[in-house]
Coordinates of N, CA, C and O in Angstrom, one line a residue:
X1 N 119.1 41.3 25.0 CA 120.2 41.4 25.5 C 121.0 41.2 27.5 O 122.1 40.9 27.5
X2 N 120.3 41.7 27.9 CA 120.4 42.2 28.9 C 120.5 41.3 30.5 O 121.3 40.8 30.6
X3 N 120.0 40.1 30.1 CA 119.3 39.4 30.4 C 119.4 38.6 30.8 O 120.3 37.2 31.7
X4 N 120.6 38.0 29.1 CA 121.5 37.1 29.3 C 122.3 36.8 30.2 O 123.0 35.9 31.4
X5 N 123.5 37.6 30.8 CA 124.5 38.4 31.4 C 123.1 37.8 33.4 O 124.5 36.4 34.1
X6 N 122.9 38.4 33.5 CA 122.0 38.4 34.5 C 121.6 36.3 34.7 O 121.5 36.3 35.8
X7 N 121.4 36.6 33.9 CA 120.4 35.2 33.8 C 121.9 34.3 34.6 O 121.9 33.1 35.8
X8 N 122.7 34.1 33.9 CA 123.7 34.0 33.5 C 124.4 34.0 35.3 O 125.0 32.9 35.7
X9 N 124.6 34.9 35.8 CA 125.1 35.3 37.3 C 124.3 34.5 38.1 O 124.9 34.0 39.1
X10 N 123.0 34.8 38.1 CA 122.2 34.0 38.4 C 122.4 32.6 39.6 O 122.3 32.4 40.4
X11 N 122.6 31.9 37.4 CA 122.6 30.1 37.7 C 123.9 29.9 38.0 O 124.1 29.1 38.8
X12 N 124.9 30.6 37.8 CA 126.2 30.4 38.5 C 126.5 31.1 39.9 O 126.9 30.5 41.4
X13 N 125.4 31.9 40.9 CA 124.8 31.4 41.9 C 124.6 30.1 42.8 O 124.9 30.8 43.3
X14 N 123.4 30.4 41.8 CA 122.6 28.5 42.3 C 124.2 27.4 42.3 O 123.9 27.0 44.3
X15 N 124.1 27.8 41.8 CA 125.4 25.8 41.8 C 126.8 26.6 42.7 O 126.9 25.7 42.3
X16 N 126.7 27.3 42.8 CA 127.9 28.3 43.6 C 127.5 27.5 44.5 O 128.7 27.4 46.1
X17 N 126.4 28.1 45.2 CA 126.4 27.5 46.5 C 126.3 28.3 47.2 O 125.7 28.3 48.4
X18 N 125.9 29.6 47.0 CA 125.4 30.9 47.2 C 124.2 31.1 48.1 O 123.7 31.6 49.0
X19 N 123.8 30.3 47.1 CA 121.6 30.4 47.3 C 121.3 29.5 48.7 O 120.9 30.1 49.3
X20 N 122.4 28.7 48.7 CA 121.6 27.6 50.5 C 121.9 28.9 51.7 O 121.3 28.8 52.4
X21 N 123.4 29.8 51.9 CA 123.2 30.9 52.1 C 122.2 31.3 52.7 O 121.8 32.4 53.6
X22 N 121.6 32.6 51.6 CA 120.3 32.7 51.7 C 119.1 32.1 51.9 O 118.3 32.7 52.9
X23 N 119.4 31.1 51.9 CA 118.0 29.6 52.1 C 118.1 29.6 53.7 O 117.2 30.1 54.5
X24 N 119.4 29.6 54.2 CA 119.4 29.4 55.3 C 119.6 30.6 56.5 O 118.6 30.1 57.6
X25 N 119.3 31.9 56.1 CA 118.6 32.8 56.5 C 116.9 33.3 56.6 O 116.9 33.1 58.0
X26 N 116.9 32.5 55.5 CA 115.0 32.8 55.3 C 115.1 31.3 56.3 O 113.6 32.0 56.9
X27 N 115.1 30.9 56.9 CA 115.0 29.5 57.8 C 115.2 30.3 58.7 O 113.9 30.3 59.7
X28 N 116.2 31.5 59.2 CA 116.5 31.5 60.5 C 115.2 32.7 60.6 O 114.5 32.8 61.6
X29 N 115.0 33.4 59.8 CA 114.2 34.5 59.9 C 112.4 33.9 60.0 O 111.7 34.5 60.9
X30 N 112.5 32.8 59.7 CA 111.1 32.5 60.0 C 110.8 31.7 60.9 O 110.0 32.2 61.4
X31 N 111.9 31.4 61.6 CA 112.3 30.9 62.2 C 111.9 32.2 63.8 O 110.5 32.1 64.7
X32 N 112.4 33.0 63.9 CA 112.1 34.2 64.6 C 110.9 34.8 64.4 O 110.4 35.5 65.7
X33 N 110.1 34.5 63.1 CA 109.3 35.5 63.1 C 107.9 34.2 63.8 O 106.9 34.6 64.1
X34 N 107.9 33.4 63.6 CA 106.9 32.2 64.2 C 106.8 32.0 65.9 O 106.5 32.8 66.5
X35 N 108.3 32.5 65.8 CA 108.9 32.6 68.0 C 108.0 34.1 68.8 O 107.5 34.9 70.0
X36 N 108.8 35.1 67.5 CA 107.5 36.1 68.5 C 106.1 36.7 67.2 O 105.2 37.3 67.4
X37 N 105.1 35.3 66.7 CA 104.2 35.8 66.3 C 103.6 36.4 65.6 O 103.1 37.0 64.9
X38 N 105.1 36.5 64.2 CA 104.2 37.4 63.4 C 104.1 36.4 62.3 O 104.8 36.2 61.5
X39 N 103.1 35.6 62.0 CA 102.8 34.5 61.2 C 102.6 34.9 59.5 O 102.6 33.9 59.2
X40 N 101.8 36.1 59.9 CA 101.7 36.7 58.6 C 103.2 36.8 57.8 O 103.4 35.5 56.5
X41 N 104.1 36.4 58.4 CA 105.1 37.7 57.5 C 105.8 36.1 57.4 O 106.3 35.5 56.5
X42 N 105.6 34.8 58.1 CA 106.5 34.3 58.2 C 105.9 32.7 57.1 O 106.7 32.2 56.3
X43 N 104.6 33.1 57.1 CA 103.7 32.1 56.4 C 104.2 32.8 54.7 O 104.5 31.9 53.7
X44 N 104.6 33.5 54.4 CA 104.7 34.4 52.9 C 106.2 34.1 52.5 O 106.6 33.6 51.9
X45 N 106.7 34.1 53.4 CA 108.1 33.5 54.1 C 108.1 31.8 53.3 O 109.3 31.4 52.9
X46 N 107.2 31.1 54.0 CA 107.7 29.5 54.2 C 106.6 29.3 52.6 O 106.9 28.2 51.9
X47 N 106.1 29.8 52.5 CA 105.9 29.6 50.6 C 106.5 30.1 49.5 O 106.5 29.4 48.5
X48 N 107.7 31.2 50.0 CA 108.1 31.6 49.0 C 109.7 30.2 48.1 O 109.8 29.6 47.9
X49 N 109.5 29.9 49.8 CA 110.9 28.8 50.4 C 110.3 27.5 49.3 O 111.4 26.9 48.7
X50 N 109.0 27.0 49.6 CA 108.2 26.0 49.1 C 108.2 26.0 48.2 O 108.7 24.8 47.4
X51 N 108.1 27.3 47.5 CA 107.7 27.6 45.9 C 109.9 27.2 45.4 O 109.5 26.2 44.2
X52 N 110.3 27.6 45.5 CA 112.0 27.3 45.4 C 112.1 26.7 45.5 O 112.9 25.4 44.9
X53 N 112.0 25.7 47.2 CA 112.5 24.7 47.3 C 111.9 23.2 47.8 O 111.1 23.1 49.2
X54 N 111.1 22.7 46.9 CA 110.1 22.4 46.3 C 110.4 20.3 47.9 O 109.0 19.9 48.3
X55 N 111.4 20.3 47.8 CA 111.9 18.9 48.3 C 112.1 19.3 49.6 O 113.1 17.9 50.0
X56 N 112.9 20.4 49.7 CA 113.6 20.3 50.9 C 112.8 20.7 52.3 O 111.7 20.5 52.7
X57 N 113.0 18.8 52.7 CA 112.1 19.5 54.1 C 111.9 19.9 55.4 O 110.3 20.3 55.8
X58 N 112.9 20.6 55.4 CA 113.2 22.2 56.9 C 111.1 23.0 56.3 O 111.2 23.0 57.6
X59 N 111.1 23.5 55.5 CA 110.3 24.5 55.1 C 109.0 24.0 55.7 O 107.6 24.4 56.3
X60 N 108.5 22.9 55.4 CA 107.5 21.4 55.5 C 107.1 21.6 56.9 O 106.0 21.9 57.9
X61 N 108.4 20.7 57.4 CA 108.6 21.3 59.0 C 108.5 22.9 59.8 O 106.8 22.9 60.6
X62 N 108.5 23.8 59.3 CA 108.2 24.8 60.0 C 106.7 25.0 59.6 O 106.4 26.3 60.4
X63 N 106.5 25.5 58.7 CA 105.1 25.2 58.4 C 104.3 24.7 59.3 O 103.2 25.1 59.5
X64 N 104.3 23.7 59.0 CA 104.0 22.8 60.1 C 103.3 23.2 61.5 O 102.3 23.4 62.2
X65 N 104.8 23.9 62.5 CA 104.7 24.5 63.9 C 103.7 26.1 63.3 O 103.8 25.9 64.1
X66 N 104.2 26.5 62.4 CA 103.2 27.2 62.1 C 102.3 27.7 62.4 O 100.7 27.6 62.9
X67 N 101.7 25.9 61.5 CA 100.4 26.0 61.4 C 99.4 25.6 62.8 O 98.7 25.6 63.2
X68 N 100.4 24.6 64.1 CA 100.1 24.2 64.9 C 100.2 25.4 66.3 O 98.9 25.1 66.8
X69 N 101.0 26.1 65.9 CA 101.0 27.3 66.8 C 99.9 28.7 66.2 O 99.1 28.8 67.8
X70 N 99.1 28.7 64.9 CA 97.8 29.1 64.9 C 96.5 28.1 64.7 O 95.8 28.7 65.1
X71 N 96.3 27.3 65.2 CA 95.6 25.7 65.3 C 95.2 25.8 64.3 O 94.0 25.0 64.0
X72 N 95.7 25.4 63.5 CA 95.2 25.0 62.3 C 96.3 24.3 62.0 O 96.8 23.1 61.3
X73 N 94.7 22.5 63.0 CA 95.9 21.0 62.8 C 95.8 20.0 62.3 O 96.4 19.2 61.9
X74 N 94.9 20.6 60.6 CA 94.9 19.5 59.9 C 95.8 19.8 58.8 O 97.0 19.3 58.5
X75 N 96.7 21.5 58.5 CA 97.2 21.9 57.8 C 98.5 21.2 58.6 O 99.6 20.8 58.0
X76 N 98.9 21.7 60.1 CA 99.2 20.6 60.2 C 100.3 19.4 60.3 O 101.3 19.6 59.8
X77 N 98.9 18.9 60.3 CA 99.6 17.0 60.3 C 99.8 16.8 58.4 O 101.4 16.7 58.6
X78 N 98.9 17.8 58.0 CA 99.9 17.7 56.2 C 101.0 17.9 56.7 O 102.2 17.3 55.4
X79 N 101.9 19.4 56.8 CA 102.6 20.1 56.3 C 104.1 18.9 57.3 O 105.2 18.3 57.2
X80 N 103.9 18.5 58.7 CA 104.4 17.4 59.3 C 104.6 15.9 58.2 O 106.5 15.7 58.4
X81 N 103.6 15.5 57.9 CA 103.5 14.8 56.7 C 104.7 14.5 55.0 O 105.7 13.8 55.6
X82 N 103.9 15.3 55.0 CA 105.7 17.0 53.5 C 107.2 16.2 54.5 O 107.6 15.9 53.5
X83 N 107.3 16.9 55.6 CA 109.0 17.2 56.1 C 109.1 15.5 55.9 O 110.4 15.3 55.8
X84 N 108.3 14.6 57.1 CA 108.5 12.9 57.1 C 108.7 13.1 55.6 O 110.4 11.7 54.9
X85 N 108.5 13.2 55.1 CA 108.3 12.6 53.3 C 109.3 13.0 52.9 O 110.8 12.0 52.2
X86 N 109.9 13.8 53.4 CA 110.9 14.9 52.7 C 112.2 14.5 53.1 O 113.3 15.1 53.2
X87 N 112.3 13.9 54.5 CA 113.4 13.7 54.9 C 113.8 14.0 55.9 O 114.9 14.2 56.4
X88 N 112.9 14.9 57.0 CA 113.1 15.5 58.3 C 113.2 14.5 58.8 O 112.9 13.3 59.1
X89 N 115.0 15.1 59.8 CA 115.5 14.2 60.0 C 115.3 14.4 62.4 O 115.4 13.4 62.9
X90 N 114.5 15.2 62.6 CA 114.5 16.1 63.9 C 113.3 15.5 63.7 O 112.2 15.6 64.5
X91 N 112.4 13.7 63.9 CA 111.2 13.1 63.9 C 110.7 13.7 66.4 O 109.5 14.1 65.9
X92 N 111.3 13.7 66.3 CA 111.8 13.6 67.9 C 111.6 15.4 68.2 O 109.7 15.7 68.1
X93 N 110.8 16.2 67.0 CA 111.3 17.7 67.2 C 109.4 17.8 66.3 O 108.1 18.6 67.0
X94 N 108.7 16.4 65.8 CA 107.4 16.7 65.5 C 106.1 15.4 65.8 O 105.3 16.2 66.3
X95 N 107.4 14.5 67.0 CA 106.2 13.9 67.4 C 104.9 14.3 68.3 O 104.1 14.0 68.3
X96 N 105.3 15.0 69.4 CA 104.8 15.9 70.4 C 103.7 17.0 69.9 O 102.3 16.5 69.8
X97 N 104.4 17.3 68.5 CA 103.5 18.2 67.6 C 102.2 17.7 67.2 O 101.3 17.5 66.9
X98 N 102.5 16.9 66.6 CA 101.9 15.7 65.2 C 100.4 15.2 66.5 O 100.0 15.2 66.3
X99 N 101.4 15.1 67.8 CA 100.0 13.7 68.5 C 100.0 14.8 69.2 O 98.0 14.5 69.7
X100 N 99.5 16.5 69.6 CA 98.9 17.3 69.9 C 98.0 17.6 68.7 O 96.3 17.5 68.8
X101 N 98.0 17.6 67.6 CA 97.3 17.6 66.5 C 96.5 16.7 66.3 O 95.3 17.5 66.1
X102 N 97.3 15.8 66.3 CA 95.4 14.4 66.0 C 94.8 14.4 67.5 O 93.7 14.4 67.3
X103 N 95.6 15.0 68.4 CA 94.8 14.7 69.8 C 93.1 15.7 69.6 O 92.1 15.9 69.1
X104 N 93.5 17.1 68.8 CA 93.0 18.1 68.5 C 91.8 18.2 67.3 O 90.9 18.3 66.9
X105 N 92.2 16.9 66.2 CA 91.3 17.4 65.5 C 90.6 15.5 65.8 O 89.8 14.6 64.6
X106 N 90.6 14.6 67.0 CA 88.9 13.7 68.1 C 90.8 12.8 67.3 O 90.0 11.6 67.7
X107 N 91.2 12.4 66.8 CA 92.0 11.4 66.6 C 92.4 10.6 67.4 O 93.7 10.6 67.9
X108 N 92.4 10.2 68.6 CA 93.1 10.2 69.6 C 93.6 9.0 70.3 O 94.9 8.8 70.5
X109 N 93.3 8.0 69.1 CA 94.1 6.5 68.6 C 95.7 6.5 68.7 O 96.6 6.7 68.7
X110 N 95.6 7.5 67.0 CA 96.6 7.7 66.9 C 97.2 8.2 67.4 O 98.5 8.5 67.2
X111 N 97.1 9.6 67.7 CA 97.3 10.6 69.1 C 98.7 9.7 69.8 O 99.5 10.0 70.3
X112 N 97.6 8.9 70.6 CA 98.6 8.4 71.8 C 99.1 7.3 71.2 O 100.7 7.9 72.2
X113 N 99.7 7.0 69.8 CA 100.6 5.8 69.5 C 101.7 7.3 69.2 O 103.0 6.7 69.7
X114 N 101.5 8.1 68.8 CA 102.7 9.3 68.8 C 103.2 10.1 69.3 O 104.1 9.9 69.2
X115 N 102.7 9.9 70.3 CA 103.1 11.1 71.8 C 103.9 9.7 72.8 O 105.1 9.9 72.9
X116 N 103.4 8.8 72.5 CA 104.3 7.4 73.0 C 105.5 7.3 72.0 O 106.6 7.0 73.1
X117 N 106.0 7.4 71.0 CA 107.0 7.4 69.6 C 107.8 8.8 70.5 O 109.1 9.6 70.5
X118 N 106.2 9.7 70.8 CA 107.7 11.1 71.3 C 108.4 11.0 72.6 O 109.5 11.5 73.2
X119 N 108.1 10.2 73.0 CA 108.4 9.6 74.8 C 109.3 9.1 74.9 O 110.3 9.4 75.6
X120 N 109.9 8.5 73.7 CA 110.9 7.5 73.7 C 111.9 8.2 73.0 O 113.4 8.2 73.6
X121 N 112.0 9.0 72.5 CA 112.7 10.9 71.7 C 113.4 11.7 72.8 O 114.0 12.2 72.7
X122 N 111.5 11.6 74.0 CA 112.0 13.4 74.5 C 110.9 13.2 75.9 O 110.3 13.1 75.4
X123 N 110.9 12.1 77.0 CA 110.2 11.9 77.9 C 110.4 13.4 79.1 O 110.9 13.2 79.4
X124 N 108.9 14.0 78.4 CA 109.1 15.8 79.5 C 107.6 15.3 80.1 O 107.0 14.6 79.6
X125 N 108.1 16.1 81.1 CA 106.7 16.0 81.7 C 105.6 17.0 80.9 O 104.0 16.1 80.9
X126 N 105.9 17.6 79.8 CA 104.6 17.7 79.3 C 104.0 16.7 78.0 O 102.9 16.9 78.2
X127 N 104.4 16.0 77.2 CA 104.3 14.7 76.8 C 103.9 13.8 77.6 O 102.9 13.2 77.5
X128 N 104.2 13.7 78.9 CA 103.3 12.2 79.7 C 101.9 12.7 80.2 O 101.5 12.5 80.6
X129 N 102.0 14.1 81.1 CA 100.4 15.0 80.8 C 99.6 14.6 79.5 O 98.6 14.0 79.9
X130 N 100.3 15.3 78.7 CA 99.3 14.9 77.2 C 98.8 13.4 77.3 O 98.0 13.0 76.7
X131 N 99.6 12.4 76.6 CA 99.7 11.0 76.8 C 98.6 10.5 78.2 O 97.2 9.7 77.3
X132 N 98.8 11.0 79.3 CA 97.6 10.4 80.9 C 96.4 11.0 80.0 O 95.1 10.6 80.6
X133 N 95.5 12.5 79.7 CA 95.0 12.8 79.2 C 94.1 12.0 77.7 O 93.0 11.6 78.2
X134 N 94.5 12.1 76.9 CA 94.7 11.1 75.7 C 94.2 9.9 76.3 O 92.9 9.7 75.7
X135 N 94.4 9.7 77.0 CA 94.0 8.0 77.6 C 92.5 7.9 78.5 O 92.1 7.4 78.2
X136 N 92.9 9.0 79.0 CA 91.6 8.7 80.4 C 90.7 10.0 78.7 O 89.7 9.1 79.3
X137 N 90.3 10.8 78.6 CA 89.3 10.6 77.0 C 89.2 9.1 76.0 O 87.3 9.5 76.1
X138 N 90.2 8.8 76.3 CA 89.8 7.0 75.8 C 89.4 6.2 77.0 O 88.0 5.0 76.3
X139 N 88.8 6.7 77.8 CA 87.7 6.1 79.2 C 88.5 5.2 79.5 O 88.8 3.7 80.2
X140 N 90.5 4.9 79.1 CA 91.4 4.3 79.3 C 91.7 5.1 81.0 O 92.6 5.3 81.4
X141 N 91.0 4.7 82.3 CA 91.6 6.1 83.2 C 92.1 5.3 84.3 O 94.0 6.1 85.0
X142 N 92.0 3.3 84.4 CA 94.6 3.6 84.9 C 95.2 3.2 84.1 O 95.9 4.1 84.7
X143 N 95.1 3.1 83.0 CA 96.2 4.0 81.9 C 96.6 5.2 82.6 O 97.9 5.6 81.6
X144 N 95.4 6.4 82.5 CA 96.7 7.3 82.9 C 96.7 7.7 83.8 O 97.3 8.5 84.2
X145 N 96.9 7.2 84.7 CA 97.0 7.5 86.3 C 98.3 6.9 85.8 O 99.1 8.7 86.9
X146 N 99.0 6.0 85.2 CA 100.9 6.1 85.5 C 101.4 8.1 84.3 O 102.5 8.1 85.2
X147 N 101.2 7.8 83.0 CA 101.5 9.2 82.6 C 101.0 10.6 83.1 O 102.5 11.5 83.4
X148 N 100.3 10.6 84.0 CA 99.6 12.3 84.9 C 101.0 11.9 86.5 O 101.0 12.8 86.1
X149 N 101.3 10.4 86.7 CA 102.1 11.0 88.0 C 103.7 10.4 87.5 O 103.9 12.0 88.2
X150 N 104.1 10.6 86.4 CA 104.9 10.9 85.7 C 105.2 12.2 85.8 O 105.9 13.7 85.1
X151 N 104.1 13.4 85.0 CA 104.1 14.5 84.8 C 104.6 15.6 86.3 O 105.1 15.8 85.3
X152 N 103.8 15.1 87.0 CA 104.2 16.1 87.9 C 105.2 15.5 88.7 O 106.3 14.7 88.7

């Protein structure tokens, strides 16, 4: 009988929107853990978030960032794709890492395409440099010169 009031309180808590405060707090914690390279803690928290909120895009985006940081590029790409599928709006945050991840998986052509998208949203020297490197890898030596010059 004691469970009924507890369950009722939990449901009311979630319906009232108070649970979203907890969600946002955990998202901030995950970002902090990733930035301090506490990957195991971040991964545990992300698994819980994804299990509890399977259609929210931000946990998938952060899982992509985490996997990118760990060099798990296939998992990174899978998570970025899920984040986009569930409506992640910060695509400029995804494009650069996704382009690099595609490069590391050997998909140079798609990597070039995604990095070009990244340049439309946020033209940084690092993005120009990576685009130049990819074009060089593809044998487009003349095409590599322009981006590499813009990077310096």
